[in-house]
Short mmCIF file of C-alpha atoms in Angstrom, two decimals:
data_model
loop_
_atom_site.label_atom_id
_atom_site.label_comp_id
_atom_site.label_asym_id
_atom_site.label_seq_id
_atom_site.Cartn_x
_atom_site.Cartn_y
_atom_site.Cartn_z
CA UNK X 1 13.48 18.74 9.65
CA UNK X 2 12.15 19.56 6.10
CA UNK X 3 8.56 18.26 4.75
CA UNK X 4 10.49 16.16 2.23
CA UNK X 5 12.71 14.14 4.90
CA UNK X 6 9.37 13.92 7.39
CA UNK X 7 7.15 12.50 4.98
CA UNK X 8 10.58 9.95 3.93
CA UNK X 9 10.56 9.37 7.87
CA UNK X 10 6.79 8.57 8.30
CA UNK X 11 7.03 6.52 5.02
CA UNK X 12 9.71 4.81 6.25
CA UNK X 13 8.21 4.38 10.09
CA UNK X 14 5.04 3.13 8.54
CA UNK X 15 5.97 0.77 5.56
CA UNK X 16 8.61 -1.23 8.42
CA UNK X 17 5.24 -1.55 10.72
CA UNK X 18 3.44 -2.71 8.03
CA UNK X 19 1.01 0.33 8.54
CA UNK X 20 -1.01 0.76 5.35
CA UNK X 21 -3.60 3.66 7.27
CA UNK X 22 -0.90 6.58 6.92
CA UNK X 23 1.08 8.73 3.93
CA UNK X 24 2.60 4.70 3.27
CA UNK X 25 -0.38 3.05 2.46
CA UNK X 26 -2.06 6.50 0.63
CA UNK X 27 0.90 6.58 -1.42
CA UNK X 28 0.64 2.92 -2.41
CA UNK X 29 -3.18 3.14 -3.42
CA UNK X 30 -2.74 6.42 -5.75
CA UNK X 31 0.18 4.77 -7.26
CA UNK X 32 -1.55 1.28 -7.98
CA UNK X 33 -4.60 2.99 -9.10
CA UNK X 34 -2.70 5.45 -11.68
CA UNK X 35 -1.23 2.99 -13.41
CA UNK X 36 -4.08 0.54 -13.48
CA UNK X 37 -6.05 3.85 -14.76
CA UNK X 38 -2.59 4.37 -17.59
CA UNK X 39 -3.34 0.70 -18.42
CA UNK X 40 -6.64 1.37 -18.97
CA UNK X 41 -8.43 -0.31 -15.84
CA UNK X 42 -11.72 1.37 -15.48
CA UNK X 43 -11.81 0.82 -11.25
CA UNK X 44 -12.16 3.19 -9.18
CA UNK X 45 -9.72 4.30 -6.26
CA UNK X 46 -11.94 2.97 -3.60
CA UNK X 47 -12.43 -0.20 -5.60
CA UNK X 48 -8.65 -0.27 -6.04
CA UNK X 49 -7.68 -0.30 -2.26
CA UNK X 50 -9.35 -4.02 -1.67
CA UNK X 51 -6.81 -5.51 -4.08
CA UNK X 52 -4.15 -3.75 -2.71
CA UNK X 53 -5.11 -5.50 1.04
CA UNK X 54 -5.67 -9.06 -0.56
CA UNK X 55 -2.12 -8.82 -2.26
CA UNK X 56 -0.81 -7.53 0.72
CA UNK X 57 -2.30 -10.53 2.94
CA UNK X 58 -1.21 -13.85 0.14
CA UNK X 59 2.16 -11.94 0.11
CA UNK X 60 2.53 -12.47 4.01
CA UNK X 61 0.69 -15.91 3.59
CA UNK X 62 3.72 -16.95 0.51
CA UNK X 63 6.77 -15.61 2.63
CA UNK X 64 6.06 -15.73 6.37
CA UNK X 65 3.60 -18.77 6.72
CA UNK X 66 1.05 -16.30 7.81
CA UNK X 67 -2.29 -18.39 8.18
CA UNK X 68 -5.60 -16.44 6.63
#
């Protein structure tokens, strides 16, 4: 197996777990906070990752009935 089709594995392991601690949930915080930096935002990435979570959470709490 290839780096390219183990990271697509782990990605694909973690993101169907709903695992945000792994490559998954790294990959979703540098991509949120380079375009919020393109657009201009002025957070950081640590300040970033909270949002990411909260979205995360009202998603599950719109969709599944998931009670916060």
């Amino acid at each position: 197996m290839n780096i390219a089709n183990a990271l697509t594995w782990c990605m694909n392991v973690e993101k169907k777990h709903n695992d945000r601690s792994g490559i998954y949930g790294f990959t979703q915080r540098a991509l949120a906070y380079n375009s919020n930096k393109i657009e201009g935002s002025t957070l950081t990435e640590y300040q970033t990752a909270p949002y990411l979570k909260k979205a995360f959470f009202l998603y599950q709490k719109m969709f599944t009935g998931l009670r916060i």
